[in-house]
Short mmCIF file of C-alpha atoms in Angstrom, two decimals:
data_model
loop_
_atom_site.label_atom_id
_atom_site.label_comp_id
_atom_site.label_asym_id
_atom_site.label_seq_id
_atom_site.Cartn_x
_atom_site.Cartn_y
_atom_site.Cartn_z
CA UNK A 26 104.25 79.58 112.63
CA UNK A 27 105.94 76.22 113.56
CA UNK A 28 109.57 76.57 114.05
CA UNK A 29 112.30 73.61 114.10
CA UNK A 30 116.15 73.48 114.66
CA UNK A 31 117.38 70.45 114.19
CA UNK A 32 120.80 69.48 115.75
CA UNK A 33 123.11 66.52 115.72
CA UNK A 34 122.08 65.74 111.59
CA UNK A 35 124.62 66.26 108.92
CA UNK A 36 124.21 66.03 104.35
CA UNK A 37 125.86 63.67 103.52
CA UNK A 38 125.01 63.34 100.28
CA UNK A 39 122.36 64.20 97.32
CA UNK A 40 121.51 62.66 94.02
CA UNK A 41 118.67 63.35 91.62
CA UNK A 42 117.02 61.45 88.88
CA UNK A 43 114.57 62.59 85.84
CA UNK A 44 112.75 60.69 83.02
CA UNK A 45 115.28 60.31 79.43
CA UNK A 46 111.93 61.49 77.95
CA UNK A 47 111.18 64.71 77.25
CA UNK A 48 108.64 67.15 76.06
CA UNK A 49 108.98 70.54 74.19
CA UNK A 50 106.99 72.98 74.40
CA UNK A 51 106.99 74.33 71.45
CA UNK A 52 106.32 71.17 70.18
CA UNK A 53 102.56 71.31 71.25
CA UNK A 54 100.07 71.46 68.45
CA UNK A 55 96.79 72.89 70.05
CA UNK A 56 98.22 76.74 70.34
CA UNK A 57 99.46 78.89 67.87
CA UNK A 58 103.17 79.82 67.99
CA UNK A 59 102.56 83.06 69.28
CA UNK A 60 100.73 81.84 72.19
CA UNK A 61 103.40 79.12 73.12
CA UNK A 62 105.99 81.92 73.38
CA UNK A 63 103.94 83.94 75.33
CA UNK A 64 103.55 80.96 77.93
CA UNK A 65 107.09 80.11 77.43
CA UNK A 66 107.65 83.96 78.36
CA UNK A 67 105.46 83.56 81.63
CA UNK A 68 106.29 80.05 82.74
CA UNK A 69 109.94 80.14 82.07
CA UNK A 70 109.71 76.89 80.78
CA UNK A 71 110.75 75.09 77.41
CA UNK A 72 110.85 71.74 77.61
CA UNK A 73 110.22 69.11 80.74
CA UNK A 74 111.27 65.48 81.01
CA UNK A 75 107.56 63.50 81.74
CA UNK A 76 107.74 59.86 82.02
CA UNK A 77 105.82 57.76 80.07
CA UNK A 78 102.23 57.64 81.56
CA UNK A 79 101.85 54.07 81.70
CA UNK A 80 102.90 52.39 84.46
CA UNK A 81 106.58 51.56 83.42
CA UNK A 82 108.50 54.77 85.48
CA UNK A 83 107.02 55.93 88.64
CA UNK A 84 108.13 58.32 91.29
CA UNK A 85 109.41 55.59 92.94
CA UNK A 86 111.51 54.41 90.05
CA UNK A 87 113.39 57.68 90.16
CA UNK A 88 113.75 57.78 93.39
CA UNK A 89 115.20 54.33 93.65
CA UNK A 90 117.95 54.75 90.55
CA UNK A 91 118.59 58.10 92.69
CA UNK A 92 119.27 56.24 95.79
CA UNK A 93 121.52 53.47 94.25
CA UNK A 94 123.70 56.00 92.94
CA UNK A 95 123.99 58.05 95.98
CA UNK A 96 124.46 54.30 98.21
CA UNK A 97 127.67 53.73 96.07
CA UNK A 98 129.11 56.92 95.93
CA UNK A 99 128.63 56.99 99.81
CA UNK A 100 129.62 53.84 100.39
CA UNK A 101 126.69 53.21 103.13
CA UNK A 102 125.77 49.49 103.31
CA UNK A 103 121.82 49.15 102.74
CA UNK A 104 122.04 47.19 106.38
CA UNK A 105 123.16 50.54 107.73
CA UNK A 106 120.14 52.28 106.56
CA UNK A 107 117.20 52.59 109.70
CA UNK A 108 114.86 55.26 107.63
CA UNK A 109 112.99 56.09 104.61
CA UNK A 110 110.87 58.58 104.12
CA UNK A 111 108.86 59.06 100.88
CA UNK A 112 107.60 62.33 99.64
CA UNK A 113 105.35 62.48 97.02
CA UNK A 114 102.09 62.71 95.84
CA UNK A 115 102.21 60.17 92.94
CA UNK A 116 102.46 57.14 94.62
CA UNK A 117 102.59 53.50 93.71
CA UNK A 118 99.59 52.35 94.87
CA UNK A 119 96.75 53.82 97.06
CA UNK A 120 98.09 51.23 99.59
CA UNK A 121 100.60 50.21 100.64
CA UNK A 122 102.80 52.92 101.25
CA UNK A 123 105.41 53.37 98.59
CA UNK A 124 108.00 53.69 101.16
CA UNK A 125 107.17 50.14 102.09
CA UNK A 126 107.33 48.60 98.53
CA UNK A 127 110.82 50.58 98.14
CA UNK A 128 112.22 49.00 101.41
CA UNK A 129 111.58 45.56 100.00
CA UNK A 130 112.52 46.00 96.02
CA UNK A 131 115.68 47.96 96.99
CA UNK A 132 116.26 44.90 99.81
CA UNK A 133 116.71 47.66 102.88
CA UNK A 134 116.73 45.02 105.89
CA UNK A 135 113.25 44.91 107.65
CA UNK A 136 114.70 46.84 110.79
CA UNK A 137 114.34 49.64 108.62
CA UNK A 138 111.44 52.14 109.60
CA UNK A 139 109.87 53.34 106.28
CA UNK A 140 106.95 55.64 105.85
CA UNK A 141 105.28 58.12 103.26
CA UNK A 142 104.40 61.68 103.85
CA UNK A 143 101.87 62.64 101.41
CA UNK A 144 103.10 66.36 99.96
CA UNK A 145 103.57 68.66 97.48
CA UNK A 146 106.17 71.42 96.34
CA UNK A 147 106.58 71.75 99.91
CA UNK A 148 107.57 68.12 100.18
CA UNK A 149 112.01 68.78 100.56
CA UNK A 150 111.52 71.47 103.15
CA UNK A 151 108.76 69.68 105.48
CA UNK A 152 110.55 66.05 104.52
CA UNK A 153 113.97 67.19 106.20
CA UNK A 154 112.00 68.53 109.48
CA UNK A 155 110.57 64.77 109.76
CA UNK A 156 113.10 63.00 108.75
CA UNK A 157 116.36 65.05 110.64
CA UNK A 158 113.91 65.35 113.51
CA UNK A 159 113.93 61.58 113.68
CA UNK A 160 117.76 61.19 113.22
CA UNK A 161 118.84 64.07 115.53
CA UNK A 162 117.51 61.81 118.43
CA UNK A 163 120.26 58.91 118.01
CA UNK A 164 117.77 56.27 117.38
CA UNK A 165 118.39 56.77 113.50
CA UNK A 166 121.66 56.93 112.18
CA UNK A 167 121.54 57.40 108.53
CA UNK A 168 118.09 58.19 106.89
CA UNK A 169 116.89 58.29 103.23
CA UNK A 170 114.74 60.97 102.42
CA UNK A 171 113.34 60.21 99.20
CA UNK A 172 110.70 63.58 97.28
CA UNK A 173 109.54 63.54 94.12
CA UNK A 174 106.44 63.23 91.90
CA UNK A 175 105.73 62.30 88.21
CA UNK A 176 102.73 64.70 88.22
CA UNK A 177 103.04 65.44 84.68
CA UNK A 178 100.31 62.49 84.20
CA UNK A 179 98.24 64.89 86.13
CA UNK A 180 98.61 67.92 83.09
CA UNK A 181 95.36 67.13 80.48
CA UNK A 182 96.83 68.17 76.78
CA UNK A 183 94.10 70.67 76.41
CA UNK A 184 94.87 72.24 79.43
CA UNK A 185 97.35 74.96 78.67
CA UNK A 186 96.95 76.45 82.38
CA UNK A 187 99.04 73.10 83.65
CA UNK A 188 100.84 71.32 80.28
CA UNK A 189 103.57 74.11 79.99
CA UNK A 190 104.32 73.39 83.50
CA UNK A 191 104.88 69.65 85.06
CA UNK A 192 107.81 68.00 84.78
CA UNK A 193 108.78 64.04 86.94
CA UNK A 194 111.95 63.99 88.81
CA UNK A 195 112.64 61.61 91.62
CA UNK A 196 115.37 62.80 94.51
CA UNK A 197 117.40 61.54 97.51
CA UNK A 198 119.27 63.09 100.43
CA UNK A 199 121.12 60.83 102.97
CA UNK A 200 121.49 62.21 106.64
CA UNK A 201 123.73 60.99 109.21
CA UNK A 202 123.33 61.39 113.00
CA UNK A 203 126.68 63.79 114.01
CA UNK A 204 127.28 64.85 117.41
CA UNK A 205 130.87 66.24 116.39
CA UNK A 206 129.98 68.13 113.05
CA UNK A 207 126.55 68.31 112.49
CA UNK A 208 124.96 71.01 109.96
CA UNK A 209 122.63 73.74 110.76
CA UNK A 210 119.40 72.50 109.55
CA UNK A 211 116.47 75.50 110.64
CA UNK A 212 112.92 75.35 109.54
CA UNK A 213 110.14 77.51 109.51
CA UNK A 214 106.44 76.29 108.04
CA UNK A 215 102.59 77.17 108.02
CA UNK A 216 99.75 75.70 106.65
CA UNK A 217 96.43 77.01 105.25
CA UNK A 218 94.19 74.71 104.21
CA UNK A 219 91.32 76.61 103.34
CA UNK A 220 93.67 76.75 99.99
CA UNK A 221 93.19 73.05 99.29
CA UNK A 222 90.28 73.81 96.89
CA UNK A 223 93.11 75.92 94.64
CA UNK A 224 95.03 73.15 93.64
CA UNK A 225 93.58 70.02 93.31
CA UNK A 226 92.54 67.02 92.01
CA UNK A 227 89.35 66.26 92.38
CA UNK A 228 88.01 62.31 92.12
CA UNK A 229 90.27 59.27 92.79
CA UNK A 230 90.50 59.30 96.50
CA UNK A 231 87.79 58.50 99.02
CA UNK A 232 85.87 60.98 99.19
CA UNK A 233 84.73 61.48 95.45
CA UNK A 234 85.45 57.81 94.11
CA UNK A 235 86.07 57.30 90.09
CA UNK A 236 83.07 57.49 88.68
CA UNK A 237 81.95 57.57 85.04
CA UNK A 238 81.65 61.33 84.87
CA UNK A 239 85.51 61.46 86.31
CA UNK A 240 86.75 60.46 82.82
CA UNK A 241 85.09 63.29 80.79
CA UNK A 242 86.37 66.21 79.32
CA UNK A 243 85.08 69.32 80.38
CA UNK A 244 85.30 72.80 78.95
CA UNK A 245 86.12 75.84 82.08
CA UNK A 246 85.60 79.45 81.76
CA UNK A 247 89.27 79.82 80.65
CA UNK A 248 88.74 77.97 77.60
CA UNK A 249 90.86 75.18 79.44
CA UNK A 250 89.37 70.99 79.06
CA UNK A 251 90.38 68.81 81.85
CA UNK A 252 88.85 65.68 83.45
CA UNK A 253 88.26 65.46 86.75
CA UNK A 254 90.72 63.38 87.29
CA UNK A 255 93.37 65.79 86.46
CA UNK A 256 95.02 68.37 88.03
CA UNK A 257 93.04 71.75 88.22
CA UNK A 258 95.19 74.69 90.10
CA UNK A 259 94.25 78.38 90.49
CA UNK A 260 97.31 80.40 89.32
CA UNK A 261 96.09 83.61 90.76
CA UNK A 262 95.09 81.87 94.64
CA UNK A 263 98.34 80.15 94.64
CA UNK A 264 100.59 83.21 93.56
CA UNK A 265 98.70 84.96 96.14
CA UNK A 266 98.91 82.28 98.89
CA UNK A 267 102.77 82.25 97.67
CA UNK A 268 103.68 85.75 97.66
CA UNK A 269 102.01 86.60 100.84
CA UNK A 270 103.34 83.32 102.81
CA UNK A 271 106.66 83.01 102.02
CA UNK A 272 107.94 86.60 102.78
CA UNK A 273 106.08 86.19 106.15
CA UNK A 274 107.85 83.28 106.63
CA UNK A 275 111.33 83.72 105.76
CA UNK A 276 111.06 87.48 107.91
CA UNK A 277 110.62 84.79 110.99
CA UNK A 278 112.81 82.36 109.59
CA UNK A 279 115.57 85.66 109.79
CA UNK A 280 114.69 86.74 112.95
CA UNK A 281 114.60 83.63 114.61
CA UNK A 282 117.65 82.47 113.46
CA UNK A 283 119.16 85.66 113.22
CA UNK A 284 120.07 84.54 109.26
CA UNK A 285 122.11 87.41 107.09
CA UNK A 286 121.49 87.63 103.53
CA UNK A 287 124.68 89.04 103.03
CA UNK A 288 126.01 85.75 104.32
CA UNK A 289 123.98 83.40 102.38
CA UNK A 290 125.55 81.79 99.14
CA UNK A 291 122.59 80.83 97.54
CA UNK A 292 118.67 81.17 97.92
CA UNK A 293 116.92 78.07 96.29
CA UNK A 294 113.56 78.79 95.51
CA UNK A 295 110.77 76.19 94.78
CA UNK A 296 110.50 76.12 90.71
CA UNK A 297 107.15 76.70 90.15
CA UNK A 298 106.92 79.70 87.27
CA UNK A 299 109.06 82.58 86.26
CA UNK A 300 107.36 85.02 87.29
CA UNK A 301 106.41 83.47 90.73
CA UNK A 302 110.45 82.73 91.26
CA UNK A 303 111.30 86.42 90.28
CA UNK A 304 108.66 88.02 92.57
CA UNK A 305 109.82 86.03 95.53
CA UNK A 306 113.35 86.28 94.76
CA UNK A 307 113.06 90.29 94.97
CA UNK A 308 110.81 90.04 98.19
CA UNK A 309 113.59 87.93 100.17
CA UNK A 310 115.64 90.19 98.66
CA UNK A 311 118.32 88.30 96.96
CA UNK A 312 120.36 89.04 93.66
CA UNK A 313 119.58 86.82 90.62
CA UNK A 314 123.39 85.44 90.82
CA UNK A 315 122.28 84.39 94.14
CA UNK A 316 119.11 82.18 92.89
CA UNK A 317 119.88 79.74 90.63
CA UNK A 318 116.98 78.41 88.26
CA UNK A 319 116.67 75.62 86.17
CA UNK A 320 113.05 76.31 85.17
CA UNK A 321 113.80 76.75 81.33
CA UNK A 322 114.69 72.47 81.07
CA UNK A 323 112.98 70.79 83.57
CA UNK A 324 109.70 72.58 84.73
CA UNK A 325 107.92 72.72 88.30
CA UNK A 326 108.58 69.47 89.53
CA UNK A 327 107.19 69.83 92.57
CA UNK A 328 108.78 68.54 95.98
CA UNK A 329 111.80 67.78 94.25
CA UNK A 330 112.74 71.20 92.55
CA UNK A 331 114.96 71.80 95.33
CA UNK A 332 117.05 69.00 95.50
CA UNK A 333 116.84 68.92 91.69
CA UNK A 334 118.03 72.51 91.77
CA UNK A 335 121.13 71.30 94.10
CA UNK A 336 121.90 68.97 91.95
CA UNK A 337 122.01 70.22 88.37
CA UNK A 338 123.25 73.86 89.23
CA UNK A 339 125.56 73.59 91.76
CA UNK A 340 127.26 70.01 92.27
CA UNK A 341 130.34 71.43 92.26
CA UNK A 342 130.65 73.82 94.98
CA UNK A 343 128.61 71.34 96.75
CA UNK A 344 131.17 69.18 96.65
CA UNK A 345 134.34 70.99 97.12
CA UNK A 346 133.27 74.09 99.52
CA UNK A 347 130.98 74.41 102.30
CA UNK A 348 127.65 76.33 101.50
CA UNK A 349 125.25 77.78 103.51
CA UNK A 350 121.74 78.36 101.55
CA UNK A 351 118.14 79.50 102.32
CA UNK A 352 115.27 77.86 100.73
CA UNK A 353 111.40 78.09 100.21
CA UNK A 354 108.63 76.41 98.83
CA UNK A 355 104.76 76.69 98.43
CA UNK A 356 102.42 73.92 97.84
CA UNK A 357 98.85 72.09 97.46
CA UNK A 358 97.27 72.71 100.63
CA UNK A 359 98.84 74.98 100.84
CA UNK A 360 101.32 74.23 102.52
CA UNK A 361 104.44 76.56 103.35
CA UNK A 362 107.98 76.01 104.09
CA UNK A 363 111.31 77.61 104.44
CA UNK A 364 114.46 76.95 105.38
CA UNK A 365 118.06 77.04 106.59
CA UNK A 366 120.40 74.58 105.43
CA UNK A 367 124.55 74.13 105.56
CA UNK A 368 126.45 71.61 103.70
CA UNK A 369 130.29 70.86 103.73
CA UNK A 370 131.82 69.54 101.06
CA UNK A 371 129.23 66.86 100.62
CA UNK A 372 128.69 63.88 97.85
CA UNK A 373 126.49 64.74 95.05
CA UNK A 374 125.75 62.22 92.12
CA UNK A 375 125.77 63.52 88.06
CA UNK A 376 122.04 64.30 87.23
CA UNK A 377 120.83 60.27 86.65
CA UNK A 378 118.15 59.76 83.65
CA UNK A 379 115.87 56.74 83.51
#
């Protein structure tokens, strides 16, 4: 298991951003009302905001409303700004990197290193290792790290397994290099990627091209259609990979960092189903007043739940009282992460909508 401890990096601030759009769930017409509520009942979720899947909001979008917000409030000059990093798996373009196309339509001066790591629900907890690894050297000063996806273009309509699920939300945190007060910022991660079959999708990048066969609807065992240019995830592999993983890793996460749940304000666990978040929250052991959720309105956004999660539940103790909080997060890959993170009194934005 890779271990980090990152010094000399404070929060300094957090802002999130989702699509005005939304979807109910109970709104969909190609399941009876019975068997909505029972998926309600599993998921946790009732409605998700989805942007419009046409071109006209991307992750990027969010991510960039996000970050003017959170510039303001800061008061941080965009010539002051000497990294971006951009999480996400729904990117502008194939190439260039989004990062790069941010840097330029949000006028960051070209000194500014910008870059894209290319990750899932795992995308907060691995994007603060590289990005407060970077800072905590002195060569950075303050850093953007930008996670989000609007993977709910990714969710076919006939495919009940993923359409109660994916919601788009675009988030930023801003980290400072502090040699005087810096925050504890420990990470723990693994990676298996004989899961990457699990939770995938399967044409559009190199190595199966678009074809004429990707656009075609297809009928699985489940009774599920999707084309193969959607998203196609194994429930039972990933809640296996999930359950198995994180405990492991937040056990070393403890012992390394000698971490007492007694001690912790909050655990922030990645949103990714009800009954996934409840059978994680009772192997790390926490109480439910202790794990805030805000599966039931916004979904399993993926890299961004957490910072999402920061955002809309607790924005106010953020702000006025220091907080120290664990974290975790599976994704696509799979790819594992969890964390240790303390804020102090930090600026947080009001939930933005596009």
């Amino acid at each position: 298991m890779a271990v980090a401890s990152i010094k000399n990096v404070k929060i300094a601030g957090m802002a999130a951003c989702v699509p005005e759009r939304t979807e109910e769930n109970r709104d969909y017409t190609l399941a009876s009302p019975e068997e909505i509520e029972k998926y309600i009942e599993m998921t946790g979720v009732e409605r998700r905001h989805c942007a419009p899947h046409d071109g006209k909001i991307c992750t990027s979008d969010l991510c960039q409303k996000a970050t003017e917000g959170l510039l303001e409030k800061l008061g941080w000059a965009k010539e002051d700004v000497d990294l971006i990093v951009f999480v996400s798996q729904t990117c502008d373009y194939r190439l260039p990197a989004t990062a790069i196309v941010l840097q330029d339509k949000m006028g960051f001066p070209t000194s500014t290193l910008a870059f894209d790591v290319t990750l899932g629900c795992s995308g907060f907890v691995v994007g603060l290792g590289v990005a407060g690894n970077l800072v905590s050297t002195g060569n950075f000063k303050k850093a953007l790290l930008m996670v989000g996806n609007t993977q709910s273009e990714y969710a076919n309509y006939h495919d009940k397994s993923m359409y109660f699920l994916l919601g788009d939300a675009g988030t930023v945190t801003a980290l400072e290099y502090d040699t005087e007060n810096p925050d504890k910022i420990d990470l723990c991660y693994m990676t298996d990627g004989s899961g990457r079959k699990h939770v995938i999708v399967p044409d559009g990048g190199s190595r199966n091209r678009v074809n004429a066969k990707s656009f075609e609807l297809e009928e699985f065992e489940d009774g599920n259609k999707r084309t193969r240019l959607d998203e196609k995830m194994d429930g039972v592999e990933v809640f296996a990979s999930a359950i198995t993983g994180i405990p492991r890793l937040y056990k070393q996460l403890q012992s390394t960092f000698n971490i007492d749940n007694e001690k912790i304000d909050y655990c922030l666990i990645h949103q990714a189903s009800k009954v996934l978040f409840e059978k994680l929250r009772k192997k790390m052991k926490f109480p439910e007043e202790k794990t805030p959720s805000n599966l039931k309105d916004f979904g399993n956004t993926s890299g961004g739940t957490i910072p999402l999660l920061m955002v809309n539940k607790l924005k106010d103790e953020l702000e006025n009282r220091p907080l120290e909080m664990v974290m975790s997060a599976v994704g696509v890959g799979f790819s594992l992460g969890t964390g240790r993170i303390t804020t102090n009194k930090i600026k947080v934005c009001d939930l933005m909508y596009l």
